[in-house]
PDB file of C-alpha atoms in Angstrom:
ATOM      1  CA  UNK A 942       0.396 -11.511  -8.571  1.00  0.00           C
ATOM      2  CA  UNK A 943       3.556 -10.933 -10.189  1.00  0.00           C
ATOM      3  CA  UNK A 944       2.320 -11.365 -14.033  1.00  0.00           C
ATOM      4  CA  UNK A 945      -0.551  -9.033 -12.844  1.00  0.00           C
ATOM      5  CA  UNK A 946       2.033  -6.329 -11.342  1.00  0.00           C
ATOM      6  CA  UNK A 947       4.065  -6.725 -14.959  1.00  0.00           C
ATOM      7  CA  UNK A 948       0.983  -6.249 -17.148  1.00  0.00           C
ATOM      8  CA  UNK A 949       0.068  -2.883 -15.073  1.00  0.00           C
ATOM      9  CA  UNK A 950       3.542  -1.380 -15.690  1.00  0.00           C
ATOM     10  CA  UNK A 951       3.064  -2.193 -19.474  1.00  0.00           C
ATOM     11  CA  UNK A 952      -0.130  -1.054 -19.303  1.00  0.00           C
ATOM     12  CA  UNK A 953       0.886   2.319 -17.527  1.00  0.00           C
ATOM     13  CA  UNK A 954       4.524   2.384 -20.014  1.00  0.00           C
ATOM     14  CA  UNK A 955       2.226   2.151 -22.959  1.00  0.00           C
ATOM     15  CA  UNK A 956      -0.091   5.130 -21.584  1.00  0.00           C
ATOM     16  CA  UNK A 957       3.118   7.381 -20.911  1.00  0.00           C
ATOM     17  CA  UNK A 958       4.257   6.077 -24.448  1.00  0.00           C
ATOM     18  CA  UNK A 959       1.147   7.023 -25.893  1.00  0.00           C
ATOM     19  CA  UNK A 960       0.857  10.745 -24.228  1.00  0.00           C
ATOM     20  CA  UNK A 961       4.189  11.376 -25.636  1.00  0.00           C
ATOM     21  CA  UNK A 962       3.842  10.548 -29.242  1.00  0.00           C
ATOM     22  CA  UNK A 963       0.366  12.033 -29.578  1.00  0.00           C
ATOM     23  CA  UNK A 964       1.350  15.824 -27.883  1.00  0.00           C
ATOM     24  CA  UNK A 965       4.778  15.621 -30.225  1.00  0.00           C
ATOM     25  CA  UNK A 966       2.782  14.443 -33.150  1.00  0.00           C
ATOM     26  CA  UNK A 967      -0.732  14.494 -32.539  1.00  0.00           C
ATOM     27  CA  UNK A 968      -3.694  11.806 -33.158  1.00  0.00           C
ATOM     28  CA  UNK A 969      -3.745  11.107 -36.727  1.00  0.00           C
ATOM     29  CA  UNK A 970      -0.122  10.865 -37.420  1.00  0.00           C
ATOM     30  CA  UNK A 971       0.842   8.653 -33.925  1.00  0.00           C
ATOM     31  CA  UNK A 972       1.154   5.161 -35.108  1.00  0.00           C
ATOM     32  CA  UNK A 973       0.779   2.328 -32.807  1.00  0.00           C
ATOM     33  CA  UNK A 974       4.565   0.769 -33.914  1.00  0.00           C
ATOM     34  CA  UNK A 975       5.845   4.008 -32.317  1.00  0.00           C
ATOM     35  CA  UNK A 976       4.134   3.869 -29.588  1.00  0.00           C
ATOM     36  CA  UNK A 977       5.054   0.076 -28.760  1.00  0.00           C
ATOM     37  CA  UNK A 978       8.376   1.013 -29.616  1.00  0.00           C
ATOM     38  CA  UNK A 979       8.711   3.674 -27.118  1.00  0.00           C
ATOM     39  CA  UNK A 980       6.859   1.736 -24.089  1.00  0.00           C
ATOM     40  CA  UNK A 981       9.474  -1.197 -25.077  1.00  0.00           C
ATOM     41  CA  UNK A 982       7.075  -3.492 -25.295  1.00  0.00           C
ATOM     42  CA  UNK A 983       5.797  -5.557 -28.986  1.00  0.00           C
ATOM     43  CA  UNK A 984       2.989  -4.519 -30.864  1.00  0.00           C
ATOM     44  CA  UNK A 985       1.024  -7.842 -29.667  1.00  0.00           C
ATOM     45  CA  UNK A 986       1.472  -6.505 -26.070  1.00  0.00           C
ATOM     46  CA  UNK A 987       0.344  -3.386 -26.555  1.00  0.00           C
ATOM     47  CA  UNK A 988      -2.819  -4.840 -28.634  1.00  0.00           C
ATOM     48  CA  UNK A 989      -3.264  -6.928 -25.415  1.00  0.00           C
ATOM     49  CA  UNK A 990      -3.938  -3.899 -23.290  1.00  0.00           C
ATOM     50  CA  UNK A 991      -5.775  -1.659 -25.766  1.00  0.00           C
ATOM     51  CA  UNK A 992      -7.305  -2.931 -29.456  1.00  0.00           C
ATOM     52  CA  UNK A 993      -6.911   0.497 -31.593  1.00  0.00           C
ATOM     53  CA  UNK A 994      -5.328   3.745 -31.246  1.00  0.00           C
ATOM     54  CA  UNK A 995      -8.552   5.187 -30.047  1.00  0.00           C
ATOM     55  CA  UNK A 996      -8.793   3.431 -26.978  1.00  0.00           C
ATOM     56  CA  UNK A 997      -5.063   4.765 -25.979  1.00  0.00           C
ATOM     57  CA  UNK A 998      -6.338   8.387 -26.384  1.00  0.00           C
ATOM     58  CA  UNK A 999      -8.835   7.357 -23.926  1.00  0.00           C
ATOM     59  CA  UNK A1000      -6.919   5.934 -21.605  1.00  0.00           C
ATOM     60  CA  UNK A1001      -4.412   9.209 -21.665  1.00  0.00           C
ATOM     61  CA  UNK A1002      -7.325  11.138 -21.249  1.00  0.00           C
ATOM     62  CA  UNK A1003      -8.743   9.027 -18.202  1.00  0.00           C
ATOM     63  CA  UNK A1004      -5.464   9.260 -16.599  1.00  0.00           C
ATOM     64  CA  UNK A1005      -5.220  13.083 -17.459  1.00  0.00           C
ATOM     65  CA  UNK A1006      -8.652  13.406 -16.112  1.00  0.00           C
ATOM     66  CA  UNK A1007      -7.595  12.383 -12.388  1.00  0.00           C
ATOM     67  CA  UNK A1008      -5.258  14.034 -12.395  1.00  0.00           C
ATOM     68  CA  UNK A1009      -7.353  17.537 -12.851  1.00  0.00           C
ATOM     69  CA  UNK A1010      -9.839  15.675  -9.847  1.00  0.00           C
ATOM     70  CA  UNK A1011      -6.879  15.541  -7.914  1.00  0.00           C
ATOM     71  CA  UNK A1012      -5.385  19.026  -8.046  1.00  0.00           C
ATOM     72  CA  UNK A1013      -8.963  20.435  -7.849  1.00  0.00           C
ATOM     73  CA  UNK A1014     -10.106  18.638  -4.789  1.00  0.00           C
ATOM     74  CA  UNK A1015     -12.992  19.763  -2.673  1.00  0.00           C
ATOM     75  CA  UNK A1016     -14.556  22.986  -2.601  1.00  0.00           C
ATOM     76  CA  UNK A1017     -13.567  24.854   0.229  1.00  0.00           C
ATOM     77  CA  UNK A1018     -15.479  25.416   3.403  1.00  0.00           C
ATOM     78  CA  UNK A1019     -17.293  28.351   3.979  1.00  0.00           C
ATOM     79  CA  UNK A1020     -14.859  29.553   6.095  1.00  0.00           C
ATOM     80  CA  UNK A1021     -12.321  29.229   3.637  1.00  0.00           C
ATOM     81  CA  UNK A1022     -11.517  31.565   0.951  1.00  0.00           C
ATOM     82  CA  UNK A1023     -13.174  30.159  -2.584  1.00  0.00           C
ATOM     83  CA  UNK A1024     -10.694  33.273  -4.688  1.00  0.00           C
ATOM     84  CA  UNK A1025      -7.437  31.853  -2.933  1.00  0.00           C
ATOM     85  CA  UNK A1026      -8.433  28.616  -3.717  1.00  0.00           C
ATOM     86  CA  UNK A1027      -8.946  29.692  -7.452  1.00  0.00           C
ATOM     87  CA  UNK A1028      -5.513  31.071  -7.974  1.00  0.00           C
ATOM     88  CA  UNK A1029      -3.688  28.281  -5.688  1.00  0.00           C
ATOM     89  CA  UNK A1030      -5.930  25.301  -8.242  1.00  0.00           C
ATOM     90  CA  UNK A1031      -4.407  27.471 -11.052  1.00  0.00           C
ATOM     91  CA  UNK A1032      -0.992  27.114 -10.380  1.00  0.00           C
ATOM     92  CA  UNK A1033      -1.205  23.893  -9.833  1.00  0.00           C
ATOM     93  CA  UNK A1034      -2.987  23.048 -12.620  1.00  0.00           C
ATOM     94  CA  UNK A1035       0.034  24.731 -14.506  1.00  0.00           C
ATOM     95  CA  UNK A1036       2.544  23.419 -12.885  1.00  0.00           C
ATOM     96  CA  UNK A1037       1.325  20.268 -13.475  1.00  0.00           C
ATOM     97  CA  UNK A1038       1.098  20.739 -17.150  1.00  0.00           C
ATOM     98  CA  UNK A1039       4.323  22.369 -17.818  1.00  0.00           C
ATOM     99  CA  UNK A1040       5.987  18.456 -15.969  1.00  0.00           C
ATOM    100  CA  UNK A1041       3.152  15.864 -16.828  1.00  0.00           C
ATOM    101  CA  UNK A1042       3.260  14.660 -20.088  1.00  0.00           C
ATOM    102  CA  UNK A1043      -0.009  12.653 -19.773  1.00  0.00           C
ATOM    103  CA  UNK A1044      -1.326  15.608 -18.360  1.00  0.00           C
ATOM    104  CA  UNK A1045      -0.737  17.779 -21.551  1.00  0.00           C
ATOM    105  CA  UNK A1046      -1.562  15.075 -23.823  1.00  0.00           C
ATOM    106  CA  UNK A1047      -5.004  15.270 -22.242  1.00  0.00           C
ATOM    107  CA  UNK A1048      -5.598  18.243 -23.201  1.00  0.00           C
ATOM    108  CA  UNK A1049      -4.126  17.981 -26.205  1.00  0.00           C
ATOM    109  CA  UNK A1050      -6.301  15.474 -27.368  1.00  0.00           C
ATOM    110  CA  UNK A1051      -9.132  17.461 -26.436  1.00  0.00           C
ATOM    111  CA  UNK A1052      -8.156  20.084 -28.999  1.00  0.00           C
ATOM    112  CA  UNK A1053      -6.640  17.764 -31.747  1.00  0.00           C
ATOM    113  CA  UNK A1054      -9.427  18.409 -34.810  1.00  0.00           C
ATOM    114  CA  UNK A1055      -8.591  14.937 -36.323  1.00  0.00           C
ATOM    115  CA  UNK A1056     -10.263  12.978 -32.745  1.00  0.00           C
ATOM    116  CA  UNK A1057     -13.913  14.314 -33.913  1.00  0.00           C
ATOM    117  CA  UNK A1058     -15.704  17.322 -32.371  1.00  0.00           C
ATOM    118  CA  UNK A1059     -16.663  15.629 -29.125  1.00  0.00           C
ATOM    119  CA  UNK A1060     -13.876  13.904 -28.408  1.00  0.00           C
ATOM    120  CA  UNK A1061     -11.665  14.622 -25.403  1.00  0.00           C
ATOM    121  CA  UNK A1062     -14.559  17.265 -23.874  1.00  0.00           C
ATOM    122  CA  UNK A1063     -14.832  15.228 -20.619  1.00  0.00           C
ATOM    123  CA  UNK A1064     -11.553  16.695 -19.371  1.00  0.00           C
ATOM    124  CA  UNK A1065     -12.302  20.517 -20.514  1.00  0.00           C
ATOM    125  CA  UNK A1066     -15.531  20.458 -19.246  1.00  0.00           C
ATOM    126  CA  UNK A1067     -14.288  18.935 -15.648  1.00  0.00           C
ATOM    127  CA  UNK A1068     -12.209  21.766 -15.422  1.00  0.00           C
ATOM    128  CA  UNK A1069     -14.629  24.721 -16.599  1.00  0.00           C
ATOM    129  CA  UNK A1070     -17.253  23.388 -14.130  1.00  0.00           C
ATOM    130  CA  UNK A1071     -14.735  23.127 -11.068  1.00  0.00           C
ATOM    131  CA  UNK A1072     -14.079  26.768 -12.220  1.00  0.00           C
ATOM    132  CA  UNK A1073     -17.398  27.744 -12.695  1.00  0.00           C
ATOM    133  CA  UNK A1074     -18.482  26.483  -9.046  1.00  0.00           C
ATOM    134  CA  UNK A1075     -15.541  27.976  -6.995  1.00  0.00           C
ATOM    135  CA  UNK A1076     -16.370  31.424  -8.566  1.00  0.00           C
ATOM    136  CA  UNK A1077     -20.390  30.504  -7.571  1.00  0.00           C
ATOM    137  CA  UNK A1078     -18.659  30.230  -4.135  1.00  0.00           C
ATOM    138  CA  UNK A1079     -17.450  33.118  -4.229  1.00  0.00           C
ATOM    139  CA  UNK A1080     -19.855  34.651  -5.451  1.00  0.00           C
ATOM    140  CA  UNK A1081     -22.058  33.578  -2.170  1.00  0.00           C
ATOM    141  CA  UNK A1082     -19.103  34.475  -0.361  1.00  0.00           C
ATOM    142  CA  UNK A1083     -19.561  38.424  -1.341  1.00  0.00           C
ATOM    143  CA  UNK A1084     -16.244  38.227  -2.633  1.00  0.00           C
ATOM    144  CA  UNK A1085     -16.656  39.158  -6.400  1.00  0.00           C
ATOM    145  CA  UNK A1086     -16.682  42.771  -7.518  1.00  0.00           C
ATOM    146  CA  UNK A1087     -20.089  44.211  -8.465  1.00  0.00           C
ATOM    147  CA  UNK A1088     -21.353  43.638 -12.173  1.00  0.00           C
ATOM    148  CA  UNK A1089     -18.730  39.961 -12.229  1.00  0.00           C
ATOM    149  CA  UNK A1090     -20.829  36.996 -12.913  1.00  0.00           C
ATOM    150  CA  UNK A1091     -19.622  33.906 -12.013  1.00  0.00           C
ATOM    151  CA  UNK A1092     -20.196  31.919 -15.809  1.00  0.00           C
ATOM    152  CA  UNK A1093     -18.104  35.091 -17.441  1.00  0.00           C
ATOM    153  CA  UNK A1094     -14.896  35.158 -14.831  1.00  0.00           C
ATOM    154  CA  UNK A1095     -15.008  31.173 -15.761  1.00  0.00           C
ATOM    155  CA  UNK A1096     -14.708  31.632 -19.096  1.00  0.00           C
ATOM    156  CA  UNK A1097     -11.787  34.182 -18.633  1.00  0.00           C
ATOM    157  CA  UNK A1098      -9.990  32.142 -16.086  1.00  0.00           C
ATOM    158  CA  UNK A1099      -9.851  28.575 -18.490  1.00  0.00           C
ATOM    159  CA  UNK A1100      -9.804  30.946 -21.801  1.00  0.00           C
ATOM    160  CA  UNK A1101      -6.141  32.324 -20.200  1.00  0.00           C
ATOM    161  CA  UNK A1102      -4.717  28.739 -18.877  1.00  0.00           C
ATOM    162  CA  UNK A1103      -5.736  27.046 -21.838  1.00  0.00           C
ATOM    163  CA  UNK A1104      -3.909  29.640 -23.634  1.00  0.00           C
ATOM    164  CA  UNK A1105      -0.359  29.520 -21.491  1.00  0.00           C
ATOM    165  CA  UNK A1106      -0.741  26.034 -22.055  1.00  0.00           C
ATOM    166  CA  UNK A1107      -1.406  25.801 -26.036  1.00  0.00           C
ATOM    167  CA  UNK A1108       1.475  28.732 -26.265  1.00  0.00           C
ATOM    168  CA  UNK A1109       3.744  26.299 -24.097  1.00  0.00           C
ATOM    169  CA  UNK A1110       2.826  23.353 -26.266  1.00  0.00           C
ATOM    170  CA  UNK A1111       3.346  25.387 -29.509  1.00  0.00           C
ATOM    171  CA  UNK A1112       7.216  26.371 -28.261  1.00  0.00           C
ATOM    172  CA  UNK A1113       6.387  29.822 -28.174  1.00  0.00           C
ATOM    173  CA  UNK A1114       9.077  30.637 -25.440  1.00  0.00           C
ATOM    174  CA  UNK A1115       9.408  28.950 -22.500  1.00  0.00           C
ATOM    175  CA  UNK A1116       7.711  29.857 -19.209  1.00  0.00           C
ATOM    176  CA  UNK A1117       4.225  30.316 -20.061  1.00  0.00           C
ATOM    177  CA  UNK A1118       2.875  28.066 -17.401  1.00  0.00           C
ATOM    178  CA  UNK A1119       5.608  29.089 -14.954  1.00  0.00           C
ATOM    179  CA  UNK A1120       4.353  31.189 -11.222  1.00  0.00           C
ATOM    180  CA  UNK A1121       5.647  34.012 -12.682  1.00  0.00           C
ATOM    181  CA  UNK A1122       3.255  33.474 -15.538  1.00  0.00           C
ATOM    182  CA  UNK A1123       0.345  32.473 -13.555  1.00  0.00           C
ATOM    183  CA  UNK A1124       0.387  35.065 -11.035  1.00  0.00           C
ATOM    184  CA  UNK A1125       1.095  38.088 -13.908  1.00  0.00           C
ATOM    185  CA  UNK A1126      -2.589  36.982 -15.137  1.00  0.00           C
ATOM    186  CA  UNK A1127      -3.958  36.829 -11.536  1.00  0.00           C
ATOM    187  CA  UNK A1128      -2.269  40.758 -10.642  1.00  0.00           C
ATOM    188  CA  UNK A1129      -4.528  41.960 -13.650  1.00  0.00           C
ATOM    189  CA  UNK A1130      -7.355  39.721 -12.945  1.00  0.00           C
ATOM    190  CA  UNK A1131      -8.097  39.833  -9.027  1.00  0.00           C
ATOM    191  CA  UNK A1132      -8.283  43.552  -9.118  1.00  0.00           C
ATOM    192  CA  UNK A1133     -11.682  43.609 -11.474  1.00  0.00           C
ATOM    193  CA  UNK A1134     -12.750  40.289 -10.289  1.00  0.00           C
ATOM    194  CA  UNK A1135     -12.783  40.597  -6.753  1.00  0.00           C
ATOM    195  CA  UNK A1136     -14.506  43.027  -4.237  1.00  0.00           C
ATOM    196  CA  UNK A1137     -12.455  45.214  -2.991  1.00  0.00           C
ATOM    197  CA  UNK A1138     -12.718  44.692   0.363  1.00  0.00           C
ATOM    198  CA  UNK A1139     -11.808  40.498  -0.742  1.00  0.00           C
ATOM    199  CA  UNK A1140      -8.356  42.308  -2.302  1.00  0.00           C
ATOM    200  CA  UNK A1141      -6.317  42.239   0.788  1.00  0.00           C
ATOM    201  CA  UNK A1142      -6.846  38.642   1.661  1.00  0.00           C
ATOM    202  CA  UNK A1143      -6.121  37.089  -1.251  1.00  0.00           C
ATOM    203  CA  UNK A1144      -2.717  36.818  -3.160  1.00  0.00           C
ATOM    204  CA  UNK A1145      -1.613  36.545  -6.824  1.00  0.00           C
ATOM    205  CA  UNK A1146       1.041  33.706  -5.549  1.00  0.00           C
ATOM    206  CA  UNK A1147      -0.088  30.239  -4.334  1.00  0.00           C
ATOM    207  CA  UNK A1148      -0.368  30.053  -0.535  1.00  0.00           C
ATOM    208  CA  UNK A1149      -1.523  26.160  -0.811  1.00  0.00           C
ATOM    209  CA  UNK A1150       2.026  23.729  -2.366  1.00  0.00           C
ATOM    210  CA  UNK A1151      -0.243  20.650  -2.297  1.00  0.00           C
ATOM    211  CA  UNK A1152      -2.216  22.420  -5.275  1.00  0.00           C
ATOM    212  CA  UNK A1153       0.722  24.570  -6.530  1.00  0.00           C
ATOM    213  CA  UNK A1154       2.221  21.241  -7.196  1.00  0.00           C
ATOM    214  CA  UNK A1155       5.605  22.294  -5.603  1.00  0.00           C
TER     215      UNK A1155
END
């Protein structure tokens, strides 16, 4: 038991170790010494856990991708407002960016040119189809504005947080996954998204702190 609880805290110091070199460097140039060297572990323990570079991406981005399943959650009920729950998911997806480094790896990963053209489309695509499916519940809810399809809000809504968070990553001022942040994109966007008569029940601020990540 207690060799097995040591090799899962290497296991989850190399991951951490991992996400950190590859969003401050990136895939190609990470090397596997600088990784080991982070987690403070050798390079035959980390080989013991994972054989190449490759499979740590995968493991950041398996990690990552929990993560996402666990801000997103369930769909809400019918009862419950599926536009709230958009803008509360938001946030936290944000807020968990802009403090999880194996978060933002993830991501990272997903967009680093050098990993192949496939690679690391798991995660995006979790997240544009959670998106997607709360705006089709909306949708059935009568809550989106006439002539708003459910496919084009998605692509606006993950087009703008991918962007705060690429901006963030890039050091292009600070703040760009902050609430403040967040909710200045939902003030412009709930307006033409949602029916007007949907306007005065939902808020540009997260009403839910277990997805705001607060």
């Amino acid at each position: 038991m207690v060799k097995q609880e040591r090799a899962l805290r290497t296991r989850r110091a190399l991951v951490r170790a991992a996400a950190e070199v590859f969003a401050e460097e990136g895939f190609a140039p990470a090397s596997l010494t600088a990784i080991s060297r982070r987690a403070g572990v050798s390079n035959g323990a980390l080989h013991f856990h994972f054989p190449n570079k490759k499979a740590l991406a995968r493991a950041v981005e398996e990690e990552a991708l929990e993560t996402v399943r666990g801000i997103t959650g369930r769909m809400p009920d019918e009862e419950g407002s599926a536009l709230q729950m958009l803008v509360d998911v938001t946030h936290g997806l944000a807020s968990r960016l802009a403090e999880d480094v194996v978060l933002r790896a993830g991501f990272g990963l997903g967009r680093d040119p050098s990993r192949g053209r496939n690679a690391g489309s798991e995660l995006r695509l979790e997240w544009w189809k959670w998106v997607e499916e709360c705006l089709r519940r909306a949708e059935r809810q009568g809550l989106l504005a006439g002539g708003v399809s459910a496919e084009g809000a998605a692509r606006a809504v993950v087009a703008a947080l991918v962007g705060f968070e690429v901006l963030e990553a890039g050091g292009g001022g600070k703040g760009w996954l902050s609430e403040r942040s967040v909710s200045g994109f939902w003030e412009l966007m709930l307006p033409r998204l949602a029916e007007r008569h949907a306007l005065a029940s939902v808020t540009s601020t997260p009403t839910r702190r277990d997805h705001a990540g607060a």
